[in-house]
């Protein structure tokens, strides 16, 4: 089945056309600088990459230009739109409405619109993508795959915050968790690759990219995750602080004369390994700076690894053990040094890393030794394929 996967961000639109029977990506690409000027990147699997600089005033024009490229007689990969059998949309949030992906109808759109305040930058963009695709392909089923829904299996003790309960009841303030498609996909692959019995498995997935989160997956279901109401909680990230004493907000705001939104902006955009190192949010830059002896770059990386190790320890406690730990996303898939620094904390779990295997980048690989008590794997995430697979499951 040919599935178009659409991922609309605040000023970008990523897309892939996937043949799900073979898992082949026929075309991938993105629209960038939407609302600024516009740039469409189009990469067919069997052809040359093309870049178009036509203006992209909004996501709707982005979607229609993507479709025009896909069906172009010269370089398109399909003859006409009827070859697209379904569209899968990555959607940031569904509040507590759905535990799984859903077929999109007017009611689903209303529900997504109703949780806009949980993702004021992403949700309007997600909805524009959905509406544009529905208008251009009214007869093609559209599916919403939510970043949060994988975590809807968390028990209440994991998702309720210890603040007056009425804020949960009245405003639905709680832990939602994010990166759900990635945690779902990687935990499934981890169970397969580690040869575990899904119904009797304890897996911890560390999604370590620019945004980063850890999830405890018990018997295939998320039972706790480090991100919360928003993707700001939890790990130290590229530019996000993760966990911090909330009292710091008032303290620093008073000193610097910041408003609350300005403080939250500092925590989202100016913190994390970038804020600590003063060098970069990118681990390749941190590594280069660390090699030159930059102490703050070294500290930032140590803090990042220490926080991951603390979460893994907490989730091993929450599940009363762990069978396998999986690393994924930009840092988790590629940075063997960071993986090793994290695993060095896991002596008490009986984790042993095979240094040769740990040097492998960007591939599915078991990085633990044969006699390691807990299996440790690096598994490239594939959110687009996961979205396409969820879409097919619902459409069929
Ligand atoms: P993501 O958000 O999953 O796309 O991850 C992006 C981040 O992955 C970048 O900011 C880098 O910090 C990190 N990254 C990507 N490639 C490498 C690499 N080869 N070595 C170390 N870190 C990498």
Tab-separated table of C-alpha atoms and ligand atoms in Angstrom:
chain	number	residue	atom	x	y	z
A	1	UNK	CA	0.000	0.000	0.000
A	2	UNK	CA	1.336	3.469	-0.859
A	3	UNK	CA	1.051	5.726	2.184
A	4	UNK	CA	1.942	9.409	2.279
A	5	UNK	CA	3.317	10.359	5.686
A	6	UNK	CA	3.026	14.012	6.624
A	7	UNK	CA	4.726	15.657	9.588
A	8	UNK	CA	3.866	19.354	9.830
A	9	UNK	CA	6.006	21.376	12.248
A	10	UNK	CA	5.611	25.049	13.027
A	11	UNK	CA	7.510	26.230	9.936
A	12	UNK	CA	8.276	22.982	8.143
A	13	UNK	CA	6.571	19.990	6.566
A	14	UNK	CA	8.385	16.670	6.288
A	15	UNK	CA	6.972	14.003	4.026
A	16	UNK	CA	7.641	10.481	2.818
A	17	UNK	CA	5.816	8.309	0.332
A	18	UNK	CA	6.220	4.741	1.589
A	19	UNK	CA	5.349	1.431	-0.084
A	20	UNK	CA	4.404	-0.378	3.094
A	21	UNK	CA	4.429	-3.905	1.574
A	22	UNK	CA	8.183	-3.627	1.047
A	23	UNK	CA	8.825	-0.807	3.548
A	24	UNK	CA	10.506	1.054	0.674
A	25	UNK	CA	10.654	4.838	0.866
A	26	UNK	CA	9.743	5.969	-2.655
A	27	UNK	CA	10.305	9.666	-1.983
A	28	UNK	CA	11.297	11.688	1.043
A	29	UNK	CA	11.694	15.394	1.513
A	30	UNK	CA	10.602	18.503	3.250
A	31	UNK	CA	9.198	21.996	2.871
A	32	UNK	CA	11.246	24.482	4.842
A	33	UNK	CA	10.920	28.141	5.707
A	34	UNK	CA	7.142	28.045	5.350
A	35	UNK	CA	5.730	31.534	5.881
A	36	UNK	CA	9.202	33.052	5.411
A	37	UNK	CA	10.126	32.398	1.774
A	38	UNK	CA	9.994	28.679	1.019
A	39	UNK	CA	12.096	25.734	-0.124
A	40	UNK	CA	10.874	22.316	-1.208
A	41	UNK	CA	13.346	19.433	-1.093
A	42	UNK	CA	12.333	16.351	-3.094
A	43	UNK	CA	14.413	13.159	-2.923
A	44	UNK	CA	13.157	10.186	-4.950
A	45	UNK	CA	14.788	6.842	-4.078
A	46	UNK	CA	15.655	6.242	-7.726
A	47	UNK	CA	16.417	9.699	-8.978
A	48	UNK	CA	18.204	12.903	-8.339
A	49	UNK	CA	17.454	15.207	-5.443
A	50	UNK	CA	15.692	18.400	-6.475
A	51	UNK	CA	15.248	21.696	-4.675
A	52	UNK	CA	12.514	24.165	-5.559
A	53	UNK	CA	12.585	27.716	-4.270
A	54	UNK	CA	8.935	28.590	-4.997
A	55	UNK	CA	7.307	30.684	-2.257
A	56	UNK	CA	5.570	28.698	0.500
A	57	UNK	CA	3.257	31.180	2.228
A	58	UNK	CA	1.592	28.448	4.297
A	59	UNK	CA	1.428	24.663	4.880
A	60	UNK	CA	-1.472	24.313	2.437
A	61	UNK	CA	0.689	25.488	-0.450
A	62	UNK	CA	3.400	23.163	0.892
A	63	UNK	CA	1.110	20.123	0.687
A	64	UNK	CA	-0.135	20.982	-2.793
A	65	UNK	CA	3.437	21.539	-4.045
A	66	UNK	CA	4.500	18.176	-2.582
A	67	UNK	CA	1.633	16.498	-4.411
A	68	UNK	CA	2.466	18.337	-7.630
A	69	UNK	CA	6.057	17.068	-7.359
A	70	UNK	CA	4.968	13.480	-6.628
A	71	UNK	CA	2.753	13.448	-9.730
A	72	UNK	CA	5.050	15.451	-12.019
A	73	UNK	CA	5.274	13.678	-15.435
A	74	UNK	CA	9.059	14.108	-15.560
A	75	UNK	CA	10.303	13.311	-12.057
A	76	UNK	CA	7.175	12.206	-10.144
A	77	UNK	CA	6.937	8.652	-8.781
A	78	UNK	CA	3.183	8.212	-9.201
A	79	UNK	CA	0.959	8.883	-12.222
A	80	UNK	CA	-1.848	10.497	-10.295
A	81	UNK	CA	-3.201	11.041	-6.822
A	82	UNK	CA	-5.328	7.899	-6.896
A	83	UNK	CA	-2.147	5.874	-6.289
A	84	UNK	CA	-1.925	7.301	-2.765
A	85	UNK	CA	-4.062	4.900	-0.759
A	86	UNK	CA	-3.843	6.545	2.639
A	87	UNK	CA	-2.263	9.500	4.411
A	88	UNK	CA	-0.740	9.243	7.885
A	89	UNK	CA	-0.341	12.485	9.832
A	90	UNK	CA	1.975	12.901	12.777
A	91	UNK	CA	-0.008	14.868	15.352
A	92	UNK	CA	1.577	16.227	18.523
A	93	UNK	CA	-1.205	15.757	21.023
A	94	UNK	CA	-4.668	14.358	21.576
A	95	UNK	CA	-5.095	15.231	25.251
A	96	UNK	CA	-6.661	12.148	26.852
A	97	UNK	CA	-9.000	11.505	23.940
A	98	UNK	CA	-7.317	8.578	22.164
A	99	UNK	CA	-5.219	5.657	23.338
A	100	UNK	CA	-4.325	4.787	19.760
A	101	UNK	CA	-4.108	6.255	16.288
A	102	UNK	CA	-7.460	7.100	14.695
A	103	UNK	CA	-9.079	7.538	11.309
A	104	UNK	CA	-9.653	11.248	10.849
A	105	UNK	CA	-13.176	12.633	10.582
A	106	UNK	CA	-14.735	15.974	11.531
A	107	UNK	CA	-15.113	14.918	15.167
A	108	UNK	CA	-11.447	13.926	15.444
A	109	UNK	CA	-10.449	17.290	13.969
A	110	UNK	CA	-12.594	19.068	16.581
A	111	UNK	CA	-10.954	17.062	19.362
A	112	UNK	CA	-7.441	17.900	18.110
A	113	UNK	CA	-8.416	21.553	17.783
A	114	UNK	CA	-9.682	21.424	21.375
A	115	UNK	CA	-6.208	20.610	22.732
A	116	UNK	CA	-4.401	23.384	20.830
A	117	UNK	CA	-3.267	24.987	24.089
A	118	UNK	CA	-1.144	21.908	24.802
A	119	UNK	CA	0.847	22.536	21.605
A	120	UNK	CA	0.210	26.071	20.373
A	121	UNK	CA	3.026	25.930	17.805
A	122	UNK	CA	2.548	22.406	16.486
A	123	UNK	CA	-1.165	21.642	16.603
A	124	UNK	CA	-2.315	24.458	14.274
A	125	UNK	CA	0.341	23.300	11.777
A	126	UNK	CA	-0.775	19.649	12.174
A	127	UNK	CA	-4.366	20.696	11.475
A	128	UNK	CA	-3.451	22.727	8.397
A	129	UNK	CA	-1.701	19.632	7.009
A	130	UNK	CA	-4.728	17.454	7.739
A	131	UNK	CA	-7.199	19.918	6.224
A	132	UNK	CA	-5.054	20.496	3.135
A	133	UNK	CA	-4.755	16.746	2.478
A	134	UNK	CA	-8.475	16.190	3.035
A	135	UNK	CA	-9.280	18.989	0.574
A	136	UNK	CA	-6.863	17.671	-2.063
A	137	UNK	CA	-7.657	13.968	-1.517
A	138	UNK	CA	-11.231	13.857	-0.187
A	139	UNK	CA	-11.669	10.128	-0.872
A	140	UNK	CA	-8.365	8.992	0.626
A	141	UNK	CA	-8.483	7.824	4.260
A	142	UNK	CA	-6.428	9.981	6.608
A	143	UNK	CA	-5.058	8.756	9.905
A	144	UNK	CA	-3.808	10.762	12.900
A	145	UNK	CA	-0.865	9.199	14.744
A	146	UNK	CA	-0.280	11.016	18.013
A	147	UNK	CA	3.037	11.597	19.778
A	148	UNK	CA	1.261	11.132	23.090
A	149	UNK	CA	-1.046	8.161	22.590
A	150	UNK	CA	1.558	5.404	23.222
A	151	UNK	CA	1.851	6.759	26.751
A	152	UNK	CA	-1.873	6.610	27.505
A	153	UNK	CA	-1.270	3.241	29.189
A	154	UNK	CA	0.624	4.893	32.065
A	155	UNK	CA	-0.962	4.313	35.466
A	156	UNK	CA	-2.347	7.289	37.329
A	157	UNK	CA	0.470	7.235	39.898
A	158	UNK	CA	2.886	7.947	37.017
A	159	UNK	CA	0.944	10.676	35.253
A	160	UNK	CA	-0.726	12.746	37.973
A	161	UNK	CA	1.424	15.621	39.280
A	162	UNK	CA	1.542	16.215	43.034
A	163	UNK	CA	-0.231	19.563	42.810
A	164	UNK	CA	-3.862	20.322	43.757
A	165	UNK	CA	-5.899	17.603	42.063
A	166	UNK	CA	-8.375	20.115	40.684
A	167	UNK	CA	-5.738	21.242	38.144
A	168	UNK	CA	-5.883	17.757	36.698
A	169	UNK	CA	-9.660	17.598	36.882
A	170	UNK	CA	-10.308	21.071	35.524
A	171	UNK	CA	-7.422	21.672	33.118
A	172	UNK	CA	-6.100	18.144	32.465
A	173	UNK	CA	-2.656	19.151	33.712
A	174	UNK	CA	-0.756	15.830	33.859
A	175	UNK	CA	2.145	13.932	32.365
A	176	UNK	CA	1.377	13.086	28.722
A	177	UNK	CA	4.784	12.143	27.349
A	178	UNK	CA	6.020	12.533	23.763
A	179	UNK	CA	8.093	10.742	21.084
A	180	UNK	CA	5.377	8.059	21.319
A	181	UNK	CA	5.794	6.707	17.772
A	182	UNK	CA	9.528	6.381	18.330
A	183	UNK	CA	9.206	4.695	21.737
A	184	UNK	CA	6.549	2.362	20.334
A	185	UNK	CA	8.562	1.423	17.237
A	186	UNK	CA	11.894	1.031	19.045
A	187	UNK	CA	10.455	-0.958	21.962
A	188	UNK	CA	8.834	-3.385	19.482
A	189	UNK	CA	12.077	-3.778	17.535
A	190	UNK	CA	13.982	-4.169	20.808
A	191	UNK	CA	11.680	-6.986	21.939
A	192	UNK	CA	12.184	-8.714	18.560
A	193	UNK	CA	15.943	-8.227	18.375
A	194	UNK	CA	16.566	-9.182	22.011
A	195	UNK	CA	14.376	-12.272	21.597
A	196	UNK	CA	12.073	-11.309	24.483
A	197	UNK	CA	8.542	-12.506	25.128
A	198	UNK	CA	6.500	-9.314	24.724
A	199	UNK	CA	4.047	-10.270	27.452
A	200	UNK	CA	6.830	-10.800	29.925
A	201	UNK	CA	9.259	-8.037	29.015
A	202	UNK	CA	10.835	-5.023	30.701
A	203	UNK	CA	12.370	-2.583	28.250
A	204	UNK	CA	13.718	0.938	28.701
A	205	UNK	CA	13.945	3.090	25.576
A	206	UNK	CA	16.281	6.092	25.585
A	207	UNK	CA	15.323	8.421	22.716
A	208	UNK	CA	18.331	10.740	22.695
A	209	UNK	CA	18.108	13.385	20.002
A	210	UNK	CA	17.892	17.126	20.151
A	211	UNK	CA	14.743	16.467	22.158
A	212	UNK	CA	15.256	13.495	24.467
A	213	UNK	CA	13.102	11.231	26.597
A	214	UNK	CA	13.235	7.870	28.346
A	215	UNK	CA	10.290	5.463	28.542
A	216	UNK	CA	9.684	2.405	30.710
A	217	UNK	CA	7.912	-0.210	28.570
A	218	UNK	CA	6.433	-3.088	30.555
A	219	UNK	CA	4.991	-5.969	28.519
A	220	UNK	CA	4.941	-3.761	25.425
A	221	UNK	CA	3.139	-0.868	27.122
A	222	UNK	CA	4.433	2.509	28.279
A	223	UNK	CA	4.194	2.690	32.075
A	224	UNK	CA	6.241	5.835	32.633
A	225	UNK	CA	8.062	8.433	30.565
A	226	UNK	CA	10.277	11.389	31.306
A	227	UNK	CA	8.517	14.136	29.326
A	228	UNK	CA	5.438	15.628	30.908
A	229	UNK	CA	2.700	18.100	30.105
A	230	UNK	CA	5.131	19.464	27.549
A	231	UNK	CA	8.391	18.172	26.049
A	232	UNK	CA	10.346	20.298	28.527
A	233	UNK	CA	10.413	17.870	31.463
A	234	UNK	CA	12.904	15.094	32.072
A	235	UNK	CA	16.322	14.717	30.498
A	236	UNK	CA	18.884	17.407	29.816
A	237	UNK	CA	18.362	18.075	26.073
A	238	UNK	CA	19.967	20.034	23.248
A	239	UNK	CA	18.526	23.374	24.385
A	240	UNK	CA	15.937	22.286	26.987
A	241	UNK	CA	16.691	22.104	30.698
A	242	UNK	CA	14.606	19.055	31.545
A	243	UNK	CA	13.913	18.653	35.271
A	244	UNK	CA	14.626	21.733	37.362
A	245	UNK	CA	13.415	23.043	40.709
A	246	UNK	CA	10.412	25.215	39.689
A	247	UNK	CA	11.540	27.752	42.303
A	248	UNK	CA	14.461	28.639	39.978
A	249	UNK	CA	11.964	30.291	37.626
A	250	UNK	CA	10.860	32.930	40.095
A	251	UNK	CA	14.386	33.407	41.440
A	252	UNK	CA	16.016	33.993	38.044
A	253	UNK	CA	13.037	35.950	36.673
A	254	UNK	CA	13.377	38.450	39.546
A	255	UNK	CA	17.120	38.799	39.031
A	256	UNK	CA	16.884	39.237	35.254
A	257	UNK	CA	13.567	41.078	35.086
A	258	UNK	CA	11.988	38.330	32.944
A	259	UNK	CA	8.298	37.555	32.570
A	260	UNK	CA	7.118	33.957	33.040
A	261	UNK	CA	6.917	33.295	29.263
A	262	UNK	CA	10.438	34.717	28.889
A	263	UNK	CA	11.675	32.340	31.606
A	264	UNK	CA	9.999	29.355	29.951
A	265	UNK	CA	11.657	30.408	26.705
A	266	UNK	CA	15.049	30.336	28.480
A	267	UNK	CA	14.322	26.788	29.683
A	268	UNK	CA	13.208	25.667	26.207
A	269	UNK	CA	15.656	27.425	23.911
A	270	UNK	CA	18.716	28.525	25.859
A	271	UNK	CA	19.322	25.708	28.314
A	272	UNK	CA	20.314	22.039	28.067
A	273	UNK	CA	23.792	21.111	26.861
A	274	UNK	CA	23.798	24.342	24.856
A	275	UNK	CA	23.171	26.474	27.914
A	276	UNK	CA	25.709	24.682	30.083
A	277	UNK	CA	28.475	24.414	27.481
A	278	UNK	CA	27.925	27.757	25.775
A	279	UNK	CA	29.208	25.891	22.708
A	280	UNK	CA	26.386	24.103	20.896
A	281	UNK	CA	23.344	21.879	21.218
A	282	UNK	CA	24.943	19.402	18.810
A	283	UNK	CA	26.878	16.519	20.368
A	284	UNK	CA	29.393	16.505	17.515
A	285	UNK	CA	30.372	20.080	18.419
A	286	UNK	CA	30.469	19.174	22.113
A	287	UNK	CA	32.788	16.274	21.342
A	288	UNK	CA	35.125	18.504	19.347
A	289	UNK	CA	35.143	21.097	22.148
A	290	UNK	CA	35.671	18.396	24.800
A	291	UNK	CA	38.678	17.104	22.855
A	292	UNK	CA	40.149	20.595	23.031
A	293	UNK	CA	39.681	20.511	26.804
A	294	UNK	CA	36.612	22.776	27.029
A	295	UNK	CA	35.495	22.066	30.582
A	296	UNK	CA	31.927	23.245	30.175
A	297	UNK	CA	31.457	21.064	27.100
A	298	UNK	CA	32.785	18.124	29.127
A	299	UNK	CA	30.464	19.025	32.013
A	300	UNK	CA	27.417	19.361	29.716
A	301	UNK	CA	27.980	15.891	28.276
A	302	UNK	CA	28.542	14.408	31.732
A	303	UNK	CA	25.311	16.008	32.991
A	304	UNK	CA	23.405	14.663	29.992
A	305	UNK	CA	24.647	11.099	30.579
A	306	UNK	CA	24.148	11.269	34.350
A	307	UNK	CA	20.508	12.336	33.939
A	308	UNK	CA	19.826	9.507	31.468
A	309	UNK	CA	21.431	7.027	33.876
A	310	UNK	CA	19.283	8.308	36.750
A	311	UNK	CA	16.087	7.851	34.714
A	312	UNK	CA	17.079	4.353	33.622
A	313	UNK	CA	17.733	3.484	37.275
A	314	UNK	CA	14.360	4.902	38.298
A	315	UNK	CA	12.539	2.956	35.586
A	316	UNK	CA	14.358	-0.275	36.398
A	317	UNK	CA	13.061	0.263	39.951
A	318	UNK	CA	9.552	1.084	38.696
A	319	UNK	CA	9.417	-2.178	36.686
A	320	UNK	CA	11.305	-4.216	39.304
A	321	UNK	CA	14.031	-4.977	36.779
A	322	UNK	CA	14.955	-4.491	33.154
A	323	UNK	CA	15.639	-7.010	30.370
A	324	UNK	CA	16.857	-4.644	27.680
A	325	UNK	CA	17.849	-1.012	27.229
A	326	UNK	CA	17.560	0.536	23.758
A	327	UNK	CA	19.258	3.701	22.513
A	328	UNK	CA	17.787	5.609	19.607
A	329	UNK	CA	17.593	9.003	17.791
A	330	UNK	CA	20.484	11.214	16.625
A	331	UNK	CA	22.714	10.843	19.691
A	332	UNK	CA	21.523	7.386	20.753
A	333	UNK	CA	22.052	5.913	17.285
A	334	UNK	CA	25.380	7.545	16.490
A	335	UNK	CA	27.319	8.530	19.564
A	336	UNK	CA	29.080	5.462	20.971
A	337	UNK	CA	30.968	7.605	23.480
A	338	UNK	CA	27.757	8.873	25.042
A	339	UNK	CA	26.243	5.356	25.076
A	340	UNK	CA	29.351	4.058	26.840
A	341	UNK	CA	29.354	6.913	29.363
A	342	UNK	CA	25.734	6.102	30.222
A	343	UNK	CA	26.276	2.336	30.386
A	344	UNK	CA	29.220	2.843	32.745
A	345	UNK	CA	26.619	3.669	35.409
A	346	UNK	CA	24.940	0.278	34.965
A	347	UNK	CA	27.504	-2.013	36.582
A	348	UNK	CA	24.949	-2.779	39.311
A	349	UNK	CA	22.591	-4.100	36.612
A	350	UNK	CA	25.285	-6.402	35.252
A	351	UNK	CA	25.548	-4.452	31.973
A	352	UNK	CA	28.690	-5.097	29.935
A	353	UNK	CA	29.365	-3.205	26.708
A	354	UNK	CA	31.204	-4.687	23.730
A	355	UNK	CA	33.414	-1.764	22.664
A	356	UNK	CA	33.778	-2.972	19.077
A	357	UNK	CA	30.034	-3.266	18.563
A	358	UNK	CA	29.467	0.016	20.349
A	359	UNK	CA	31.633	1.746	17.734
A	360	UNK	CA	29.029	0.903	15.044
A	361	UNK	CA	26.893	3.892	14.025
A	362	UNK	CA	23.387	4.225	12.674
A	363	UNK	CA	22.556	0.500	12.558
A	364	UNK	CA	20.533	-1.975	14.585
A	365	UNK	CA	23.186	-3.502	16.816
A	366	UNK	CA	23.408	-5.291	20.157
A	367	UNK	CA	26.139	-3.338	21.899
A	368	UNK	CA	26.215	-5.498	25.037
A	369	UNK	CA	28.439	-8.582	25.385
A	370	UNK	CA	27.001	-12.113	25.314
A	371	UNK	CA	27.361	-12.404	29.107
A	372	UNK	CA	25.790	-9.006	29.896
A	373	UNK	CA	22.856	-9.515	32.311
A	374	UNK	CA	20.833	-6.818	30.556
A	375	UNK	CA	20.848	-6.555	26.780
A	376	UNK	CA	21.728	-3.131	25.395
A	377	UNK	CA	20.877	-2.216	21.818
A	378	UNK	CA	21.207	0.703	19.458
A	379	UNK	CA	18.152	0.839	17.187
A	380	UNK	CA	17.637	3.563	14.579
A	381	UNK	CA	14.185	4.985	15.048
A	382	UNK	CA	11.902	5.174	12.028
A	383	UNK	CA	8.952	7.310	12.937
A	384	UNK	CA	7.748	7.669	9.360
A	385	UNK	CA	7.610	3.895	8.854
A	386	UNK	CA	5.864	3.515	12.212
A	387	UNK	CA	3.270	6.121	11.154
A	388	UNK	CA	2.800	4.368	7.795
A	389	UNK	CA	2.351	0.989	9.521
A	390	UNK	CA	-0.201	2.400	11.992
A	391	UNK	CA	-2.022	3.992	9.062
A	392	UNK	CA	-2.208	0.717	7.139
A	393	UNK	CA	-3.400	-1.136	10.257
A	394	UNK	CA	-6.343	1.266	10.571
A	395	UNK	CA	-7.187	1.551	6.894
A	396	UNK	CA	-7.170	-2.207	6.319
B	1	LIG	P1	17.506	14.106	16.274
B	1	LIG	O1	16.773	15.124	17.096
B	1	LIG	O2	17.129	12.692	16.603
B	1	LIG	O3	17.487	14.405	14.800
B	1	LIG	O4	19.039	14.221	16.727
B	1	LIG	C1	19.817	15.356	16.399
B	1	LIG	C2	21.059	15.359	17.235
B	1	LIG	O5	21.779	14.119	17.084
B	1	LIG	C3	22.080	16.402	16.812
B	1	LIG	O6	21.818	17.647	17.393
B	1	LIG	C4	23.369	15.811	17.330
B	1	LIG	O7	23.546	16.234	18.684
B	1	LIG	C5	23.145	14.331	17.329
B	1	LIG	N1	23.931	13.632	16.296
B	1	LIG	C6	23.606	13.421	15.011
B	1	LIG	N2	24.590	12.732	14.377
B	1	LIG	C7	25.548	12.486	15.296
B	1	LIG	C8	26.813	11.822	15.290
B	1	LIG	N3	27.276	11.244	14.192
B	1	LIG	N4	27.516	11.783	16.446
B	1	LIG	C9	27.028	12.359	17.568
B	1	LIG	N5	25.858	12.989	17.640
B	1	LIG	C10	25.114	13.061	16.536
